[in-house]
Coordinates of C-alpha atoms and ligand atoms in Angstrom, one line a residue:
M57 CA 128.9 69.1 56.5
Q58 CA 131.0 72.2 56.1
R59 CA 128.0 74.0 54.6
L60 CA 125.8 73.1 57.4
F61 CA 128.4 74.3 59.8
L62 CA 128.7 77.7 58.0
F63 CA 124.9 77.9 57.8
T64 CA 124.6 77.3 61.5
L65 CA 127.3 79.8 62.3
S66 CA 125.8 82.5 60.2
F67 CA 122.4 81.8 61.7
L68 CA 123.8 82.1 65.2
F69 CA 125.6 85.3 64.3
L70 CA 122.4 86.8 62.8
Y71 CA 120.4 85.6 65.8
S72 CA 122.9 87.2 68.3
C73 CA 122.8 90.4 66.3
K74 CA 119.0 90.4 66.6
V75 CA 119.1 89.7 70.3
K76 CA 121.7 92.5 70.7
Q77 CA 119.6 94.8 68.7
E78 CA 116.7 94.2 70.9
N79 CA 118.6 95.0 74.1
P80 CA 117.7 98.6 74.8
I81 CA 120.6 100.9 75.7
A82 CA 120.9 103.3 78.6
L83 CA 120.3 106.7 77.0
K84 CA 120.8 109.6 79.5
H85 CA 119.2 112.5 77.5
K86 CA 116.5 112.8 74.8
T87 CA 114.0 115.2 73.5
S88 CA 110.7 114.2 72.0
K89 CA 107.3 115.6 71.0
N90 CA 104.8 113.2 72.3
A91 CA 105.6 111.0 75.3
M92 CA 108.5 110.2 77.5
I93 CA 109.6 108.0 80.4
V94 CA 112.8 108.1 82.5
S95 CA 113.6 105.2 84.8
A96 CA 116.6 103.4 86.3
N97 CA 116.8 100.7 83.6
P98 CA 116.6 100.6 79.8
W99 CA 114.1 97.7 79.8
A100 CA 111.7 99.5 82.1
S101 CA 111.9 102.6 80.0
K102 CA 111.3 100.6 76.8
V103 CA 108.3 98.8 78.2
G104 CA 106.8 102.1 79.4
T105 CA 107.3 103.6 75.9
D106 CA 105.9 100.6 74.1
I107 CA 102.7 100.7 76.3
M108 CA 102.3 104.4 75.4
K109 CA 102.8 103.7 71.7
Q110 CA 100.0 101.1 72.0
G111 CA 97.7 103.8 73.3
G112 CA 98.3 103.4 77.0
N113 CA 98.5 106.6 79.1
A114 CA 101.1 107.7 81.6
V115 CA 99.7 105.6 84.4
D116 CA 99.6 102.4 82.2
A117 CA 103.2 103.1 81.2
L118 CA 104.2 103.6 84.8
V119 CA 102.5 100.5 86.0
A120 CA 104.1 98.3 83.3
S121 CA 107.5 99.9 84.0
Q122 CA 107.2 99.2 87.7
F123 CA 106.5 95.5 87.2
T124 CA 109.4 95.4 84.8
L125 CA 111.7 97.0 87.3
A126 CA 110.7 94.3 89.8
V127 CA 112.3 91.9 87.3
V128 CA 115.3 93.8 85.8
Y129 CA 116.2 95.9 88.8
P130 CA 115.7 93.6 91.8
R131 CA 117.7 95.7 94.2
A132 CA 115.0 98.4 94.3
G133 CA 112.3 97.6 91.8
N134 CA 109.9 95.4 93.6
I135 CA 106.6 93.7 94.4
G136 CA 107.8 93.2 98.0
G137 CA 108.2 96.9 98.9
G138 CA 106.1 100.1 98.6
G139 CA 106.1 103.6 97.2
F140 CA 104.4 106.8 96.4
M141 CA 103.0 108.4 93.3
I142 CA 101.9 111.9 92.2
I143 CA 99.4 111.8 89.3
H144 CA 98.5 114.8 87.1
T145 CA 95.6 114.3 84.7
P146 CA 95.2 116.1 81.4
E147 CA 92.2 118.0 83.0
G148 CA 94.6 119.4 85.5
K149 CA 93.7 117.3 88.6
N150 CA 96.5 116.3 90.9
E151 CA 96.3 113.3 93.2
A152 CA 98.8 111.5 95.5
L153 CA 98.8 107.7 95.9
D154 CA 100.4 106.3 99.1
Y155 CA 101.3 102.6 98.9
R156 CA 103.8 102.7 101.6
E157 CA 104.4 99.5 103.7
T158 CA 102.7 99.3 107.1
A159 CA 103.9 97.9 110.4
P160 CA 102.5 94.4 111.1
A161 CA 99.6 94.1 113.6
K162 CA 102.0 92.6 116.1
A163 CA 104.5 95.4 115.9
Y164 CA 104.9 97.8 118.9
K165 CA 106.8 100.9 119.9
D166 CA 109.9 99.2 121.4
L167 CA 110.1 96.3 118.9
Y168 CA 113.8 96.9 118.3
L169 CA 115.0 97.6 121.8
D170 CA 116.7 95.2 124.2
K171 CA 115.7 94.9 127.8
N172 CA 118.0 97.8 128.7
G173 CA 116.1 100.0 126.2
N174 CA 118.9 100.0 123.6
V175 CA 118.4 99.6 119.9
I176 CA 119.5 96.1 118.8
P177 CA 121.7 96.6 115.8
K178 CA 120.5 95.3 112.4
L179 CA 117.2 94.0 113.7
S180 CA 115.3 96.6 111.7
T181 CA 117.5 96.3 108.6
Y182 CA 118.1 92.5 108.1
G183 CA 115.8 89.5 108.2
G184 CA 112.1 88.9 108.8
L185 CA 111.6 91.5 111.6
A186 CA 112.7 94.3 109.3
V187 CA 109.9 93.6 106.8
G188 CA 106.9 95.9 106.5
V189 CA 103.6 94.8 104.9
P190 CA 104.3 95.3 101.2
G191 CA 102.2 97.9 99.3
S192 CA 103.4 97.8 95.7
V193 CA 100.9 95.4 94.1
A194 CA 98.0 97.1 95.8
G195 CA 99.3 100.5 94.8
L196 CA 100.0 99.8 91.2
Y197 CA 96.6 98.1 90.8
A198 CA 94.8 101.1 92.5
A199 CA 96.6 103.5 90.1
W200 CA 95.6 101.5 87.1
K201 CA 92.0 100.9 88.2
K202 CA 91.4 104.6 88.7
Y203 CA 93.5 106.2 86.0
G204 CA 94.6 103.5 83.5
H205 CA 93.4 103.6 79.9
I206 CA 94.3 100.1 78.8
K207 CA 91.4 97.8 79.8
D208 CA 93.4 94.6 80.2
W209 CA 95.5 94.6 83.4
K210 CA 97.3 91.5 82.2
K211 CA 98.8 93.5 79.3
L212 CA 100.7 95.7 81.7
I213 CA 102.4 92.7 83.4
E214 CA 103.1 90.6 80.3
P215 CA 106.4 92.3 79.4
A216 CA 107.7 91.7 82.9
I217 CA 106.6 88.1 82.9
N218 CA 108.4 87.6 79.6
L219 CA 111.6 89.2 80.9
A220 CA 111.5 87.0 84.0
K221 CA 110.7 83.8 82.2
N222 CA 113.1 84.2 79.3
G223 CA 115.8 86.1 81.2
F224 CA 117.7 89.2 80.2
P225 CA 121.4 90.1 80.2
I226 CA 122.3 91.9 83.3
S227 CA 124.2 95.2 83.3
K228 CA 127.6 95.8 84.9
A229 CA 126.0 97.7 87.8
E230 CA 123.6 94.8 88.5
A231 CA 126.3 92.2 88.3
Y232 CA 128.3 94.2 90.9
R233 CA 125.4 94.4 93.3
L234 CA 124.5 90.7 93.0
N235 CA 128.1 89.8 93.8
K236 CA 128.4 92.3 96.6
Y237 CA 125.4 90.9 98.5
K238 CA 126.0 87.2 97.9
A239 CA 126.8 86.4 101.5
D240 CA 123.5 88.0 102.7
F241 CA 121.5 86.1 100.1
V242 CA 123.1 82.9 101.3
K243 CA 122.4 83.7 104.9
Y244 CA 118.7 84.3 104.5
N245 CA 118.0 82.1 101.4
P246 CA 120.5 79.2 101.5
N247 CA 118.5 77.3 98.8
N248 CA 118.0 80.0 96.3
Q249 CA 119.5 79.2 92.9
V250 CA 118.5 82.3 91.0
F251 CA 120.5 85.0 92.7
I252 CA 123.2 82.7 94.2
K253 CA 125.8 81.2 91.8
N254 CA 129.1 79.5 92.5
E255 CA 131.0 81.8 90.1
K256 CA 130.8 85.6 90.1
W257 CA 128.1 87.4 88.1
K258 CA 129.4 89.4 85.2
E259 CA 127.9 91.9 82.7
G260 CA 125.8 90.1 80.1
D261 CA 125.0 87.0 82.2
M262 CA 121.4 86.0 81.7
L263 CA 119.2 86.4 84.8
V264 CA 116.3 84.0 84.5
Q265 CA 113.6 84.1 87.2
K266 CA 111.0 81.4 86.5
S267 CA 109.4 81.6 90.0
L268 CA 109.1 85.3 89.8
A269 CA 107.5 84.9 86.3
N270 CA 105.0 82.5 87.9
T271 CA 104.2 85.0 90.8
L272 CA 103.7 87.8 88.2
Q273 CA 101.4 85.5 86.2
I274 CA 99.3 85.0 89.4
I275 CA 99.1 88.7 89.9
A276 CA 98.2 89.2 86.2
D277 CA 95.4 86.6 86.5
K278 CA 94.0 87.4 89.9
G279 CA 95.0 91.1 90.5
P280 CA 96.0 92.0 94.1
K281 CA 94.2 89.1 95.5
G282 CA 96.8 86.9 93.9
F283 CA 99.4 88.5 96.1
Y284 CA 97.6 89.4 99.3
E285 CA 95.7 86.1 99.6
G286 CA 96.3 82.5 98.7
P287 CA 99.6 80.7 98.2
V288 CA 101.8 83.8 97.6
A289 CA 100.5 85.5 100.8
Q290 CA 101.0 82.2 102.7
A291 CA 104.6 81.9 101.3
I292 CA 105.3 85.5 102.5
V293 CA 104.0 84.8 106.0
N294 CA 106.0 81.5 106.2
K295 CA 109.2 83.0 105.0
V296 CA 108.9 86.1 107.2
K297 CA 108.2 83.9 110.2
K298 CA 111.1 81.6 109.4
S299 CA 113.4 84.7 109.2
G300 CA 112.3 86.0 112.6
G301 CA 109.4 88.3 111.6
I302 CA 105.8 88.8 112.6
I303 CA 103.7 89.4 109.5
L304 CA 100.4 87.6 109.6
A305 CA 98.0 86.6 106.8
K306 CA 95.5 89.2 108.0
D307 CA 98.2 91.9 107.7
L308 CA 98.4 91.2 104.0
Q309 CA 94.7 90.8 103.5
N310 CA 94.0 94.1 105.2
Y311 CA 96.6 96.1 103.3
Q312 CA 95.2 99.2 101.5
A313 CA 96.8 101.7 99.2
K314 CA 95.4 105.2 99.8
F315 CA 94.7 108.1 97.5
R316 CA 95.5 111.4 99.3
K317 CA 95.5 115.1 98.7
P318 CA 99.0 116.1 97.6
I319 CA 101.0 118.9 99.2
S320 CA 100.8 121.8 96.9
V321 CA 102.9 125.0 97.2
D322 CA 103.4 128.0 94.9
Y323 CA 106.9 128.9 94.0
R324 CA 107.7 131.9 91.8
G325 CA 104.6 131.4 89.7
Y326 CA 104.8 127.6 89.5
K327 CA 102.8 125.1 91.4
V328 CA 104.9 122.4 93.1
I329 CA 102.8 119.2 93.8
S330 CA 104.4 116.6 96.0
M331 CA 103.8 113.8 98.5
P332 CA 102.0 114.3 101.8
P333 CA 102.6 112.0 104.9
A334 CA 103.4 109.2 105.2
S335 CA 106.2 110.8 103.3
S336 CA 108.0 113.9 104.7
G337 CA 109.0 114.8 101.2
G338 CA 106.3 117.2 100.2
V339 CA 106.2 119.1 103.5
A340 CA 109.9 119.4 103.7
L341 CA 110.2 120.4 100.0
G342 CA 107.4 122.9 100.5
Q343 CA 109.2 124.5 103.4
L344 CA 112.5 124.7 101.5
L345 CA 111.0 126.4 98.5
K346 CA 108.9 128.8 100.6
I347 CA 111.9 129.9 102.6
T348 CA 114.0 130.2 99.4
E349 CA 111.4 132.3 97.7
N350 CA 112.1 135.1 100.1
Y351 CA 115.7 135.5 98.8
P352 CA 117.0 136.7 95.4
I353 CA 119.1 133.6 94.7
K354 CA 119.0 134.1 91.0
K355 CA 120.8 137.4 91.4
W356 CA 123.2 135.8 93.8
G357 CA 124.0 133.0 91.4
F358 CA 124.2 129.2 91.4
H359 CA 126.0 127.8 94.5
S360 CA 127.4 131.3 95.3
Q361 CA 128.2 131.7 98.9
K362 CA 125.0 133.6 99.8
T363 CA 122.8 131.2 97.9
T364 CA 124.4 128.2 99.5
Q365 CA 124.1 129.6 103.0
I366 CA 120.4 130.3 102.6
M367 CA 119.8 126.8 101.1
V368 CA 121.7 125.1 103.9
E369 CA 120.0 127.1 106.6
A370 CA 116.6 126.3 105.1
E371 CA 117.5 122.6 104.9
K372 CA 118.6 122.5 108.6
R373 CA 115.3 124.0 109.6
A374 CA 113.2 121.7 107.4
F375 CA 115.0 118.6 108.7
A376 CA 114.6 119.7 112.3
D377 CA 110.9 120.0 111.8
R378 CA 110.8 116.6 110.0
A379 CA 112.4 115.0 113.1
Q380 CA 109.9 116.5 115.4
F381 CA 106.6 116.8 113.6
L382 CA 106.5 114.3 110.7
G383 CA 105.0 110.8 110.8
D384 CA 102.0 108.9 109.4
A385 CA 99.2 111.5 109.6
D386 CA 96.6 108.8 110.0
F387 CA 98.1 108.0 113.4
Y388 CA 99.6 111.3 114.6
H389 CA 98.5 114.8 114.1
V390 CA 100.9 116.4 111.6
P391 CA 100.4 120.2 111.6
I392 CA 100.9 120.5 107.8
D393 CA 99.3 123.9 107.4
S394 CA 101.3 125.4 110.2
L395 CA 104.5 123.9 108.9
L396 CA 103.9 125.5 105.5
N397 CA 102.6 128.8 106.8
D398 CA 104.5 131.8 105.4
D399 CA 104.8 133.6 108.7
Y400 CA 106.0 130.5 110.5
L401 CA 108.7 130.0 107.9
K402 CA 109.8 133.6 107.9
H403 CA 109.9 133.4 111.7
K404 CA 112.0 130.3 111.5
M405 CA 114.7 132.2 109.7
T406 CA 114.8 135.1 112.2
D407 CA 117.7 133.6 114.1
F408 CA 119.8 133.2 111.0
R409 CA 122.9 135.4 110.8
W410 CA 125.1 135.8 107.7
Q411 CA 128.2 135.9 110.0
S412 CA 128.0 132.3 111.1
A413 CA 126.2 128.9 110.9
T414 CA 123.1 128.6 113.1
P415 CA 124.1 126.0 115.7
T416 CA 122.0 122.9 115.7
D417 CA 120.1 122.3 118.8
S418 CA 122.5 120.7 121.2
L419 CA 119.6 119.1 123.1
M420 CA 118.9 116.8 120.2
A421 CA 121.7 114.4 121.2
G422 CA 122.6 111.2 119.5
S423 CA 125.3 109.5 117.7
Y424 CA 125.2 109.7 113.9
T425 CA 126.0 107.2 111.3
L426 CA 128.0 108.1 108.3
H427 CA 126.1 109.0 105.1
K428 CA 125.6 106.0 102.9
E429 CA 126.6 106.6 99.3
S430 CA 124.4 104.0 97.6
F431 CA 121.1 104.4 96.1
E432 CA 118.6 101.6 96.6
T433 CA 115.3 103.3 95.9
T434 CA 114.2 104.0 92.4
H435 CA 112.3 106.8 90.7
T436 CA 110.3 106.9 87.4
S437 CA 109.0 110.0 85.7
V438 CA 106.4 109.7 82.8
V439 CA 104.6 112.2 80.6
D440 CA 102.2 111.0 77.9
Q441 CA 100.7 112.3 74.6
N442 CA 97.8 113.9 76.4
G443 CA 99.7 115.8 79.0
M444 CA 99.1 113.3 81.8
A445 CA 102.1 112.9 84.1
V446 CA 103.2 110.5 86.8
S447 CA 106.0 110.8 89.2
C448 CA 106.7 107.6 91.2
T449 CA 109.3 106.6 93.7
T450 CA 109.4 103.1 95.1
T451 CA 111.8 101.1 97.3
L452 CA 112.7 98.0 99.2
N453 CA 114.7 100.6 101.4
S454 CA 118.2 99.0 101.4
N455 CA 119.6 97.2 98.4
F456 CA 117.5 94.0 98.1
G457 CA 115.6 95.2 101.2
S458 CA 115.8 92.7 104.1
K459 CA 117.7 90.3 101.8
V460 CA 114.9 87.8 102.5
I461 CA 113.5 86.2 99.3
V462 CA 110.0 84.6 99.3
D463 CA 110.9 80.9 98.7
G464 CA 109.3 79.5 95.6
Y465 CA 108.0 82.9 94.4
G466 CA 111.3 84.6 93.7
F467 CA 111.0 88.2 95.1
F468 CA 112.8 90.2 97.8
L469 CA 111.0 91.6 100.8
N470 CA 111.7 95.2 102.0
N471 CA 113.4 96.3 105.2
E472 CA 111.2 99.4 105.5
M473 CA 110.7 99.1 109.3
D474 CA 114.0 100.8 109.7
D475 CA 112.3 104.1 108.6
F476 CA 110.4 104.2 111.9
S477 CA 112.1 105.9 114.8
A478 CA 113.1 102.8 116.8
K479 CA 113.9 105.1 119.8
P480 CA 113.6 108.9 120.1
G481 CA 116.8 110.6 119.0
V482 CA 118.5 107.4 117.8
P483 CA 119.3 107.7 114.1
N484 CA 118.3 105.2 111.5
Q485 CA 120.5 104.0 108.6
F486 CA 120.2 107.4 106.9
G487 CA 121.2 109.2 110.1
L488 CA 117.6 110.5 110.5
I489 CA 116.2 110.9 113.9
G490 CA 112.5 111.0 115.0
A491 CA 110.3 110.7 118.0
A492 CA 106.6 110.1 118.9
A493 CA 105.3 111.2 115.5
N494 CA 107.2 108.4 113.8
A495 CA 107.1 105.8 116.6
I496 CA 106.2 102.3 115.7
A497 CA 102.5 101.3 116.0
P498 CA 100.5 98.4 114.5
H499 CA 99.3 99.2 110.9
K500 CA 101.1 102.6 110.9
R501 CA 103.2 103.7 107.9
M502 CA 106.8 104.5 108.6
L503 CA 107.9 108.0 107.7
S504 CA 109.6 108.4 104.3
S505 CA 111.7 110.9 102.5
M506 CA 110.6 109.9 99.1
T507 CA 109.6 113.0 97.1
P508 CA 107.9 112.2 93.8
T509 CA 107.1 115.7 92.5
I510 CA 105.3 117.4 89.6
V511 CA 105.7 121.1 88.9
T512 CA 103.0 122.8 86.8
R513 CA 102.7 126.2 85.3
N514 CA 99.2 127.5 84.3
G515 CA 97.9 124.1 85.0
K516 CA 100.2 122.3 82.5
V517 CA 103.1 120.1 83.4
F518 CA 106.5 121.8 83.5
L519 CA 108.6 119.3 85.4
V520 CA 108.3 115.7 86.6
V521 CA 111.1 114.9 89.0
G522 CA 112.3 112.4 91.7
T523 CA 115.2 110.4 92.9
P524 CA 116.5 107.7 95.3
G525 CA 118.9 108.6 98.0
G526 CA 117.3 108.3 101.5
S527 CA 117.3 111.6 103.3
T528 CA 119.1 113.3 100.4
I529 CA 116.0 112.7 98.1
I530 CA 114.4 115.8 99.5
T531 CA 117.3 118.1 98.9
S532 CA 118.1 116.7 95.5
V533 CA 114.6 117.3 94.2
Y534 CA 114.7 120.8 95.8
Q535 CA 118.0 121.6 93.9
V536 CA 116.8 120.4 90.5
I537 CA 113.7 122.6 90.9
L538 CA 115.8 125.6 91.7
N539 CA 118.2 124.7 88.8
T540 CA 115.3 124.9 86.3
I541 CA 113.3 127.8 87.7
D542 CA 115.9 130.1 89.3
F543 CA 119.0 129.2 87.3
D544 CA 117.3 128.6 83.9
M545 CA 119.1 125.3 83.2
N546 CA 117.9 122.9 80.7
M547 CA 116.8 119.4 82.0
Y548 CA 120.1 117.7 81.4
D549 CA 122.2 120.4 83.1
A550 CA 119.7 120.7 86.0
V551 CA 120.0 116.9 86.6
Q552 CA 123.8 116.7 86.2
A553 CA 124.7 119.9 88.2
K554 CA 126.6 119.1 91.4
R555 CA 124.6 118.8 94.6
F556 CA 124.9 119.3 98.3
H557 CA 122.9 118.3 101.4
N558 CA 122.4 119.2 105.0
Q559 CA 120.0 117.4 107.2
F560 CA 120.3 119.3 110.5
L561 CA 121.9 116.3 112.2
P562 CA 124.7 115.3 111.6
D563 CA 125.7 119.0 111.5
E564 CA 127.5 118.9 108.2
I565 CA 127.2 120.0 104.6
M566 CA 127.7 116.9 102.4
Y567 CA 128.8 118.0 98.9
E568 CA 129.9 116.4 95.6
E569 CA 133.3 117.2 94.2
G570 CA 133.0 120.5 92.2
A571 CA 129.8 121.6 93.9
F572 CA 131.5 124.7 95.3
S573 CA 134.4 126.9 94.4
Q574 CA 137.4 126.9 96.8
Q575 CA 136.4 130.5 97.8
V576 CA 132.9 129.4 98.8
I577 CA 134.3 126.4 100.7
D578 CA 136.8 128.7 102.6
S579 CA 134.1 131.2 103.4
L580 CA 131.6 128.6 104.6
Q581 CA 134.3 127.0 106.8
K582 CA 135.2 130.4 108.3
K583 CA 131.5 130.7 109.3
S584 CA 131.8 127.4 111.1
Y585 CA 130.0 125.2 108.7
H586 CA 131.3 121.7 108.6
L587 CA 131.9 120.3 105.1
K588 CA 132.2 116.7 104.0
Q589 CA 132.8 115.6 100.4
V590 CA 130.8 112.6 99.3
K591 CA 130.8 110.6 96.1
A592 CA 127.3 111.2 94.8
L593 CA 123.9 112.6 96.0
G594 CA 120.9 111.2 94.3
Y595 CA 120.1 109.6 90.9
V596 CA 117.6 112.1 89.5
K597 CA 115.2 111.1 86.8
A598 CA 113.3 114.1 85.4
I599 CA 111.3 115.4 82.4
M600 CA 110.8 119.0 81.5
S601 CA 108.0 120.2 79.2
K602 CA 108.8 123.5 77.5
N603 CA 107.4 125.0 74.2
N604 CA 105.7 121.7 73.5
I605 CA 109.0 119.7 73.6
L606 CA 109.7 117.1 76.3
E607 CA 113.3 117.0 77.5
G608 CA 114.2 114.0 79.6
S609 CA 117.3 113.3 81.6
G610 CA 118.6 110.3 83.5
D611 CA 121.5 110.8 85.9
Q612 CA 125.1 110.3 84.8
R613 CA 125.7 109.2 88.3
N614 CA 123.7 106.0 87.7
M615 CA 125.0 103.8 84.8
D616 CA 121.6 102.3 83.8
D617 CA 119.3 105.4 84.0
T618 CA 117.5 105.6 80.7
V619 CA 115.2 108.1 78.9
D620 CA 112.9 106.7 76.2
G621 CA 110.1 108.2 74.3
F622 CA 108.7 109.3 70.9
Ligands
DON209 O1 111.4 105.9 102.3 C1 112.5 106.4 102.5 O2 112.8 107.5 102.7 C2 113.7 105.4 102.4 N1 113.2 104.1 102.7 C3 114.3 105.5 101.0 C4 115.4 104.6 100.9 C5 116.4 105.1 99.8 O3 116.2 106.1 99.1 C6 117.5 104.2 99.6 N2 118.5 104.9 98.7 N3 119.4 105.4 99.1

């Protein structure tokens, strides 16, 4: 009896060691020779690496990691949201993939206004009416179909299915989030037993998602049709309707991911390739870099007073243009070439004076929400053995999106509708304003700030970079690029370096502790810049390729960011 007890005990001990061993850890920095992936979660990075080890390319790895994130990172990884991708092929071709959500057919310009024309609080951020038609499944499938190397689509979803079916131990950060949003989960999903527990979630608890595993199996078996048609689609329509929304079966049936020509600008001998509308990311990043190129910031130094002033003034101007000109280019003429024209950008800086901050246009009135210091979107960077690279940012918008879970199918739906301009000049949850260019219309894509980016030199990948962070995405990506190109930082330092952000309105420079010396702070304040310290700006995930070595870095700001590779 005693022997049996000891045997069982040692078996359990060995088994737990094995399980422990198999749990990947969150590694923030790594170099490798062949292939690399950086994502927001150790499981997702492991799955991506395994796929590349089995002969998959960067797109295969990306797709597998995204389905995994939908399981292990439910606050932002998703099948109920949307995203953007930049793909660089070994032959040197660059392409953008837009799988942003669309407004439902029944949506209209004043959807979120009361009868007095005021924006109704929370209507575009919580519940069914906040949900845009999801694009993720269509987007991932389109990427794989065109660029994937692994023939069997199912193989890319299998690891996610297993993690959903068998469960995985949640991280401390994930436990915190699940506890924080419990009341919202209960409000919109009173019967859900997966995310709602009586006791508090804690690190190491197993999250088992049988219904999500079933949904993923349907997508594995049937492809996008398994999501956009049939029982899953019907369940989405039913739950959205029950939660006050307007998505119809034909909205889902008609959803299409779109390949687009990326935005491409030259910066000090490098080519910066980023996302065109429906994201503002590429145009704004292009403007920032082209303005910066006219100034010797390397000579002035990292975050010196002069460098900072130029960067801040460039940011103000780019965000002012974003508010006025950017929206879904399939619906509204976005003057991309003019916005990136050298003379136009030089002209934009002619009213800049070193003596004092350029005042923001007082005509652009509005009240501004405080900056949110949480990061609900998620970015993944991948480079494979053959020099193919993918930069992909995806989101449900807020943490767990609209908080609406599709009953019986186990996944959250986005609240991306808040990224439209509900009313000209009235800020959204990121304090961003907009107007006609980003007004709501049926089937239109809401304007994004997501900035998945690849930088090449002589046609070869130099940098793959992106981050969550709402409006701060654009300026975080901008700063990491300057850190590597102008300030010669290695990948790790470039990602960890302190950041700042100015988005025109509100009229303030947000900055992380330690971003500026006291002298620079004093001098900026004297010039009537308003400064506000914030906790963190962005969770950057990036890979640099230099002298045939890949160097990857996750962000120390995000506990679970993980680099993996071989
Ligand atoms: O598309 C956008 O710009 C936003 N929906 C991104 C949201 C985001 O990054 C949330 N994290 N802070």
